[in-house]
C-alpha positions as YAML, in Angstrom:
chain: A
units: angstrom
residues:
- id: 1
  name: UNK
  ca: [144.39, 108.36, 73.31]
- id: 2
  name: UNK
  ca: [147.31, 107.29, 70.93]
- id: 3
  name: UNK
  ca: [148.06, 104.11, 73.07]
- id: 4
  name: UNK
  ca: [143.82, 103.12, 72.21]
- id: 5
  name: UNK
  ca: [145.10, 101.96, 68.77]
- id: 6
  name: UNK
  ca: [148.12, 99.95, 68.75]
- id: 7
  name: UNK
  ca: [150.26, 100.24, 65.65]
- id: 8
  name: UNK
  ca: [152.99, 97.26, 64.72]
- id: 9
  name: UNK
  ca: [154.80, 96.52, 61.77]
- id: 10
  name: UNK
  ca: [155.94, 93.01, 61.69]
- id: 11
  name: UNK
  ca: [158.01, 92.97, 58.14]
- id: 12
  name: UNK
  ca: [155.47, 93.43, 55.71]
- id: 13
  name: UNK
  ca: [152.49, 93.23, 57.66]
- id: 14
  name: UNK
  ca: [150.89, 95.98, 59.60]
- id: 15
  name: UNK
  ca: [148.54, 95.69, 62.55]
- id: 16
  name: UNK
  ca: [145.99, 98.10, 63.81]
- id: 17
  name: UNK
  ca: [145.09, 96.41, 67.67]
- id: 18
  name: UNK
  ca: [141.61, 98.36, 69.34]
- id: 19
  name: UNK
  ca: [143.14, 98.76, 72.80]
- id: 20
  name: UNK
  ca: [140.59, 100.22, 74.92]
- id: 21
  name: UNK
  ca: [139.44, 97.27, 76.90]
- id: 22
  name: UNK
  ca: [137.62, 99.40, 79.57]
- id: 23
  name: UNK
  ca: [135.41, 100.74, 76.99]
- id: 24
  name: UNK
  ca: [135.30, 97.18, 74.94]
- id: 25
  name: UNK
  ca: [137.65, 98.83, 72.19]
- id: 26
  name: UNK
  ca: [134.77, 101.59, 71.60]
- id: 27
  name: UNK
  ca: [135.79, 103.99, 68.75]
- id: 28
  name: UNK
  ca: [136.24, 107.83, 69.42]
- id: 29
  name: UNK
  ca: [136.97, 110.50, 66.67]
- id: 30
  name: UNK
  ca: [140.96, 109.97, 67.62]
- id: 31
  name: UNK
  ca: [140.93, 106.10, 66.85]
- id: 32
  name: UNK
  ca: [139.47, 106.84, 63.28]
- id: 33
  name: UNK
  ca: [142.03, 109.77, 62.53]
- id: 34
  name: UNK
  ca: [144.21, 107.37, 63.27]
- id: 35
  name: UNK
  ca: [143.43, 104.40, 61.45]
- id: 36
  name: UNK
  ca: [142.37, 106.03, 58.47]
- id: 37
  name: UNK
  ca: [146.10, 108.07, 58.43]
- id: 38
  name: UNK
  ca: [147.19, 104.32, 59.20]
- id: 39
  name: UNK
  ca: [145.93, 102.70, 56.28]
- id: 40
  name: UNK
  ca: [146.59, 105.69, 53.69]
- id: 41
  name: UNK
  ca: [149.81, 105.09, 55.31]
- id: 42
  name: UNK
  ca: [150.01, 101.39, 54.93]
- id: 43
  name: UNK
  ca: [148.58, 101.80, 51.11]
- id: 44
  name: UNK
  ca: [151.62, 104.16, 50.04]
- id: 45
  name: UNK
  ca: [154.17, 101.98, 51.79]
- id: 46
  name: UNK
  ca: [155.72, 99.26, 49.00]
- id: 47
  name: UNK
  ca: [157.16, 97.36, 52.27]
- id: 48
  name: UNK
  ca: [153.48, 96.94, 53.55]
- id: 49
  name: UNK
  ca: [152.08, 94.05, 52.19]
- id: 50
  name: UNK
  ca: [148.60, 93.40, 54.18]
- id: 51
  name: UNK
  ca: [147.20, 95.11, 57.00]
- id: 52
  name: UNK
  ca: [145.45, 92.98, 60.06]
- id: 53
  name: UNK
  ca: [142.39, 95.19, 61.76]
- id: 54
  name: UNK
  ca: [141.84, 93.11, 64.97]
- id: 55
  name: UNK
  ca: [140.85, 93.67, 68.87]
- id: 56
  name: UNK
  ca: [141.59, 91.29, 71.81]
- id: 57
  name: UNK
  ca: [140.51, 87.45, 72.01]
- id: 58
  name: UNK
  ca: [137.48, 88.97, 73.97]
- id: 59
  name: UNK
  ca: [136.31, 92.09, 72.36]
- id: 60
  name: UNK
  ca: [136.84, 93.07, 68.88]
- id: 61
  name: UNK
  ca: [134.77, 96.60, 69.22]
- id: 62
  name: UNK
  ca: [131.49, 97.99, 70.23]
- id: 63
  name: UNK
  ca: [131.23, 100.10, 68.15]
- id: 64
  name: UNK
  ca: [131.24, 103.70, 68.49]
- id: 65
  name: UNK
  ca: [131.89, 105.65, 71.74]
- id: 66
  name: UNK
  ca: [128.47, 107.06, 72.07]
- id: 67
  name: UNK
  ca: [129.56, 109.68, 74.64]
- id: 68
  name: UNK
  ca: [132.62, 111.05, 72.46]
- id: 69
  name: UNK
  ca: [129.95, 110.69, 69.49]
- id: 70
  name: UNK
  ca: [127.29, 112.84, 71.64]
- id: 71
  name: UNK
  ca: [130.33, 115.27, 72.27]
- id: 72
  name: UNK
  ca: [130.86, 115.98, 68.87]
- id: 73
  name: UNK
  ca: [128.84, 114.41, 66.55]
- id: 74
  name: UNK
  ca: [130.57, 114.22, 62.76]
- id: 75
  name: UNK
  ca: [129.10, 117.00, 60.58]
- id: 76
  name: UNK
  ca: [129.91, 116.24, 57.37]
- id: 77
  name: UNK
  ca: [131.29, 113.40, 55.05]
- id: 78
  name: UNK
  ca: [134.76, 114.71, 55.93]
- id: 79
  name: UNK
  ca: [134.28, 113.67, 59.76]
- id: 80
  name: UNK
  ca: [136.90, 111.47, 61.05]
- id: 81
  name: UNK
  ca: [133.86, 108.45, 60.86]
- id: 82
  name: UNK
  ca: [133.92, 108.97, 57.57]
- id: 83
  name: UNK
  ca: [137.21, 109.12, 56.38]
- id: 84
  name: UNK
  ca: [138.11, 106.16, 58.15]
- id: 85
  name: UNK
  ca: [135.42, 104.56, 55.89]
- id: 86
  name: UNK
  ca: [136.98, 106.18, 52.77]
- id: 87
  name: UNK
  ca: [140.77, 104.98, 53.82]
- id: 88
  name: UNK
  ca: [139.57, 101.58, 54.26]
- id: 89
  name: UNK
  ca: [137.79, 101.89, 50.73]
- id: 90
  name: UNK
  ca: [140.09, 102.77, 48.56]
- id: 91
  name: UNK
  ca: [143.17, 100.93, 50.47]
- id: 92
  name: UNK
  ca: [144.40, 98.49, 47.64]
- id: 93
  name: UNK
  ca: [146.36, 96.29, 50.24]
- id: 94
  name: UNK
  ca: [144.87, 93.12, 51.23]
- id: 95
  name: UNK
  ca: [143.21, 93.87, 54.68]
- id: 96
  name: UNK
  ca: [142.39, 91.14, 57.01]
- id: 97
  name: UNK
  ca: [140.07, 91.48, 59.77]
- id: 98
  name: UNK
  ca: [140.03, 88.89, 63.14]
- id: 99
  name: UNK
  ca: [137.13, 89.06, 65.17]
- id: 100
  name: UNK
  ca: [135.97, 87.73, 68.40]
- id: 101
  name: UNK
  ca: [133.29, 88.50, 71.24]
- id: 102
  name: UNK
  ca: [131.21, 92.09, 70.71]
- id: 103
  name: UNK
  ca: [131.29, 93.65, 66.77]
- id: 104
  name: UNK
  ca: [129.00, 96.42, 67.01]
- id: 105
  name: UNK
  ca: [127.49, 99.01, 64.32]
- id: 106
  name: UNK
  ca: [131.17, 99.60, 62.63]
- id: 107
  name: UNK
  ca: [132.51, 96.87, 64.00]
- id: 108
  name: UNK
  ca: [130.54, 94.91, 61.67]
- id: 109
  name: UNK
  ca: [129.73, 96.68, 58.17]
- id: 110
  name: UNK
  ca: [133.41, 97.80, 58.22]
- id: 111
  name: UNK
  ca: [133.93, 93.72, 57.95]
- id: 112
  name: UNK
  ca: [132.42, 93.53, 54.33]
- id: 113
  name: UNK
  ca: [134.81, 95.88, 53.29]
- id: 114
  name: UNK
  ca: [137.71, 93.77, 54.18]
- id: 115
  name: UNK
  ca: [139.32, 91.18, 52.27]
- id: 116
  name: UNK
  ca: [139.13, 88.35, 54.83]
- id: 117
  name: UNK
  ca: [137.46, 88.00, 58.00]
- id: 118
  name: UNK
  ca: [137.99, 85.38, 60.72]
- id: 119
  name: UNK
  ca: [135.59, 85.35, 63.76]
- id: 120
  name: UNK
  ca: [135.53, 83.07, 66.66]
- id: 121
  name: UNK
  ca: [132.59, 81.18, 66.40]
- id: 122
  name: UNK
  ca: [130.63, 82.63, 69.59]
- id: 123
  name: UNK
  ca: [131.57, 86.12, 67.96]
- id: 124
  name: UNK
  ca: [128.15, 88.67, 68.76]
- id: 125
  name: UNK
  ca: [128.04, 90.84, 65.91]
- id: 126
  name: UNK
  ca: [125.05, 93.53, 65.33]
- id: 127
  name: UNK
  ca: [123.96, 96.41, 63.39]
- id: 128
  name: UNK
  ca: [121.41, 98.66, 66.00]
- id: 129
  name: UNK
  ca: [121.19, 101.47, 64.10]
- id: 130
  name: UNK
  ca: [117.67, 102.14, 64.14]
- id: 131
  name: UNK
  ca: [117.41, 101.21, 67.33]
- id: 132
  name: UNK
  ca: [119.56, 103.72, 68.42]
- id: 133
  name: UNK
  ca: [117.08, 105.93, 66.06]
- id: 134
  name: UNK
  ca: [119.46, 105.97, 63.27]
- id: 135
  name: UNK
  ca: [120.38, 104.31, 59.63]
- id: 136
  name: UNK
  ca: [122.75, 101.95, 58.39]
- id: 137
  name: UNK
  ca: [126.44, 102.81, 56.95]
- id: 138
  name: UNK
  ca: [129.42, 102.32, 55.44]
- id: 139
  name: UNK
  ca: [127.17, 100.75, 52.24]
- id: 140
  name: UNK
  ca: [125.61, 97.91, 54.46]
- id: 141
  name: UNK
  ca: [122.18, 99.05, 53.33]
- id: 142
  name: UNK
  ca: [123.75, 98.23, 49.78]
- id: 143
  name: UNK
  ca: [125.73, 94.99, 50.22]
- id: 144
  name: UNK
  ca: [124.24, 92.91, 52.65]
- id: 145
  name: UNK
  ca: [120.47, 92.73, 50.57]
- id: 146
  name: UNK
  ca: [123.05, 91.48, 48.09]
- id: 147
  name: UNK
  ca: [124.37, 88.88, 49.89]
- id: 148
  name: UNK
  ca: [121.85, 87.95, 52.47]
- id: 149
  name: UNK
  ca: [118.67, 88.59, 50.46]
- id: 150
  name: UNK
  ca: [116.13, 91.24, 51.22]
- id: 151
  name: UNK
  ca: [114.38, 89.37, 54.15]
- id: 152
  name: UNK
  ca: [117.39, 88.48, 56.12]
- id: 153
  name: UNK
  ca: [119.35, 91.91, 55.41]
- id: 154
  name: UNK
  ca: [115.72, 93.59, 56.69]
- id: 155
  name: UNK
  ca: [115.80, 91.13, 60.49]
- id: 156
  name: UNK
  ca: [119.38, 92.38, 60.52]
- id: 157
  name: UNK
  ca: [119.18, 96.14, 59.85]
- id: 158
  name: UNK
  ca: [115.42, 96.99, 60.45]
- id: 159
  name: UNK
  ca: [114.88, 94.73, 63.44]
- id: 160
  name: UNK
  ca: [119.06, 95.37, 65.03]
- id: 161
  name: UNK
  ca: [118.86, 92.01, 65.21]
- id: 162
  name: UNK
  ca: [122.49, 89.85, 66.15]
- id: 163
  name: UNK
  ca: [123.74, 86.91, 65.00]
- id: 164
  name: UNK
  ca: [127.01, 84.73, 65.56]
- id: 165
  name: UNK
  ca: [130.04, 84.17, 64.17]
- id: 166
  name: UNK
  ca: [128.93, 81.11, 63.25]
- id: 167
  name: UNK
  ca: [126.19, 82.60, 60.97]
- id: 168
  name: UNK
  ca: [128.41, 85.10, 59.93]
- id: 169
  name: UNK
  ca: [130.73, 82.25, 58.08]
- id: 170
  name: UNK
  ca: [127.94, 80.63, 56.79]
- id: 171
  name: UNK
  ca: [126.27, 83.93, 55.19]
- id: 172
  name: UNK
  ca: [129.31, 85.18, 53.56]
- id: 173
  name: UNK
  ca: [129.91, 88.02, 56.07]
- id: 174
  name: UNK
  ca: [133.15, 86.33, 57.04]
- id: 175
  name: UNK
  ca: [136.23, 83.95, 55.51]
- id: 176
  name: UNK
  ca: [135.98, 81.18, 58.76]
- id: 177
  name: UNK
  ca: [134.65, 81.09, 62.10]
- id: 178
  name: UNK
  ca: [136.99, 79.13, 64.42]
- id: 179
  name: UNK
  ca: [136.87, 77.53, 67.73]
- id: 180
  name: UNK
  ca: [137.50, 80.75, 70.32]
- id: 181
  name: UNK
  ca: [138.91, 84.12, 70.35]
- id: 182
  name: UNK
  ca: [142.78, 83.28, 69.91]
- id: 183
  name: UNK
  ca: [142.31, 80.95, 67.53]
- id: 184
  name: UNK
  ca: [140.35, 83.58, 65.26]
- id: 185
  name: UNK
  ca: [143.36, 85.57, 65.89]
- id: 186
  name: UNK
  ca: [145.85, 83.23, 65.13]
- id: 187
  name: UNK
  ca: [144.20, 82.40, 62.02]
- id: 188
  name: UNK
  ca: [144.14, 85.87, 60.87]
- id: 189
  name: UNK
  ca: [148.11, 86.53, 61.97]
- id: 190
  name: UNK
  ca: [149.09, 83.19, 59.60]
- id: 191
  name: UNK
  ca: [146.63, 84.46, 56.47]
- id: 192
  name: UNK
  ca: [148.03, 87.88, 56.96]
- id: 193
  name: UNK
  ca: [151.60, 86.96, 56.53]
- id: 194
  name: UNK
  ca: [151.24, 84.55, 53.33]
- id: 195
  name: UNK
  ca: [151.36, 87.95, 51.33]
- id: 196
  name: UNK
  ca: [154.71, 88.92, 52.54]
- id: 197
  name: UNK
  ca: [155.85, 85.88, 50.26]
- id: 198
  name: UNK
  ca: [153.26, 86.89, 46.94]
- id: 199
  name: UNK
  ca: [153.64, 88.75, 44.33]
- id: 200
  name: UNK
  ca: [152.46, 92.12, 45.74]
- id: 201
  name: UNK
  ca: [151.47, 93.52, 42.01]
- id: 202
  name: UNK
  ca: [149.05, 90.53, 41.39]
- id: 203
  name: UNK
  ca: [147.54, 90.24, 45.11]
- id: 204
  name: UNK
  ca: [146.28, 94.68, 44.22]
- id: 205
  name: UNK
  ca: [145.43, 93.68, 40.85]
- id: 206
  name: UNK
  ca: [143.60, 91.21, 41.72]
- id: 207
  name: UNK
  ca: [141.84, 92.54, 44.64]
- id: 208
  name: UNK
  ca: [141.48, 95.63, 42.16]
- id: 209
  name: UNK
  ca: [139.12, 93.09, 39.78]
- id: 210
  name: UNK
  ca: [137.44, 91.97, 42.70]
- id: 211
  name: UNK
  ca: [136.41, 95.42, 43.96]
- id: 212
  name: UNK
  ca: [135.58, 97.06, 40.90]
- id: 213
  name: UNK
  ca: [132.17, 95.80, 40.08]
- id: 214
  name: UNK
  ca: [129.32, 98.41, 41.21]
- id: 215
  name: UNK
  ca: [132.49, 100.71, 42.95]
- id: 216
  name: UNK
  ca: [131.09, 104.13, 42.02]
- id: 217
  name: UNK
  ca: [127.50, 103.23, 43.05]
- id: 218
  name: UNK
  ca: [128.89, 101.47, 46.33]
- id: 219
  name: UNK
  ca: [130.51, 105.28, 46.70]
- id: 220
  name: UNK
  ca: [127.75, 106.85, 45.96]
- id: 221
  name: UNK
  ca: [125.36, 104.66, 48.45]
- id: 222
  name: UNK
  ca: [127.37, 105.19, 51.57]
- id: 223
  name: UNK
  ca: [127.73, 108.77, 50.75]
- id: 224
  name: UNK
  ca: [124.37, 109.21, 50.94]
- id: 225
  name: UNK
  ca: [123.86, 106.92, 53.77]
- id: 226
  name: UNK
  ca: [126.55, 109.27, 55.51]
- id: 227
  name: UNK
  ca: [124.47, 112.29, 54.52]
- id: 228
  name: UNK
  ca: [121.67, 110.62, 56.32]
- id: 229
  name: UNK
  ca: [123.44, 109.94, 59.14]
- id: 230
  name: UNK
  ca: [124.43, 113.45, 60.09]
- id: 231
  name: UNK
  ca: [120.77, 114.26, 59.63]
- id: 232
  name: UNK
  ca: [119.75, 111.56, 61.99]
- id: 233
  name: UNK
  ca: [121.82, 111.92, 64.40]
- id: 234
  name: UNK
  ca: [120.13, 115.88, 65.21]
- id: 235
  name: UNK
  ca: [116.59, 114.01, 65.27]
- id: 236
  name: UNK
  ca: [114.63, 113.75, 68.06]
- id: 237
  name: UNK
  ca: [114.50, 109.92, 68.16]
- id: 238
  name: UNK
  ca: [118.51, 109.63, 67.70]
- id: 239
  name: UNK
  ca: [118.97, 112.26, 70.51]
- id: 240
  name: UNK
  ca: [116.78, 110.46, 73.06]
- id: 241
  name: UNK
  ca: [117.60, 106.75, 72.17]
- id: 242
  name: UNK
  ca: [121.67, 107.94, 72.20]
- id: 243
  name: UNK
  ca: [120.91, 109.72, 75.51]
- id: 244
  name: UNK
  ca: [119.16, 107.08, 77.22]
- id: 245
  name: UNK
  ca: [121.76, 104.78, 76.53]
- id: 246
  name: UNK
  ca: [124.33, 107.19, 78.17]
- id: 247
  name: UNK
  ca: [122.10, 107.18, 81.36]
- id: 248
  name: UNK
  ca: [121.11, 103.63, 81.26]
- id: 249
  name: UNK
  ca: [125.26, 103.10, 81.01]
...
């Protein structure tokens, strides 16, 4: 499973690649140990200036492996889920995010916890959590009222609605939607290494500012969402909409 998350360090960037394109870059319980031990990683290293979270020009992840997740379904807040949540949190290096084709459950609230998203314009990103009989997390239920508005957050996270890159860009979700897949990732590559040449201590300062408004009740909010989660996930409506998927698959 190491190979399903591809680590390079390109001078001071560092980029976490989903490779699992049989499974369209699905997360198990190994990718998050991973990435979350990356990015602590990453946020000790003074060499590291900006980490780039991106999949393929097709598939940037579908979010979580629902037959690993059915396997062993996290617990607690100290499941590997959630500490990749709380590594990308508290990492103080710029992280970039480039997007195209599927961004599923994760694959998209992670994205409003990153410092710059670019999505191909045809991106399909969606947040079916209660359709799959469960709740929103990783503070979505929190930030995107915020940003969206109660009626639009509610179509997107009450209704699993989808929506585009496109509308992603134009709702604040992400930085820039481009043309296709590689140019999303080209994008991202090129914003990624301007902070090799700035001054690292203002870019975490700065990004410090940014993310300190509302921090401990953002903390608080997708603890409890997490808490819910767990809970959820041993209902009977998660357990027979996560099953039927499985079969349906």
């Amino acid at each position: 499973m190491t190979d399903a998350i591809v680590l390079q360090r390109e001078r001071g960037l560092l980029t976490l690649q989903l490779n699992r394109p049989d499974k369209k870059n699905a997360l198990t319980r190994a990718m998050y140990t991973q990435m979350a031990e990356a990015l602590e990683q990453a946020d000790a290293d003074v060499d590291i200036r900006a980490v780039l979270i991106q999949g393929s020009s097709e598939c940037f992840t579908a979010g979580n492996d629902i037959g690993d997740f059915l396997e062993q379904p996290p617990s607690d807040l100290d499941s590997p889920p959630f500490h990749f949540m709380k590594s990308l949190l508290n990492c103080r290096k710029p992280v970039i995010a480039a997007v195209a084709g599927a961004a599923v459950g994760i694959g998209t609230t992670l994205l409003v916890h990153c410092d710059l998203v670019y999505v191909s314009r045809d991106a399909r990103l969606r947040m079916p959590f209660v359709n799959l009989g469960l709740c929103p997390e990783f503070g979505s239920s929190l930030i995107l009222p915020r940003l969206l508005g109660h009626a639009k957050a509610a179509e997107l996270l009450l209704l699993g609605e989808g929506f585009t890159g496109e509308q992603a860009a134009a709702w604040g979700i992400a930085t820039e939607a481009l043309g296709n897949g590689e140019a999303a990732l080209a994008k991202a590559r090129e914003v990624a290494e301007r902070f090799e040449t700035l001054a690292p201590g203002a870019v975490q300062v700065t990004k410090q500012l940014m993310k300190s408004v509302d921090r401990e009740q953002l903390r608080r909010v997708i603890e409890e969402e997490g808490a819910l989660f767990v809970q959820r996930l041993k209902s009977p409506e998660a357990i027979a909409a996560l099953s039927g998927f499985i079969t349906r698959r």
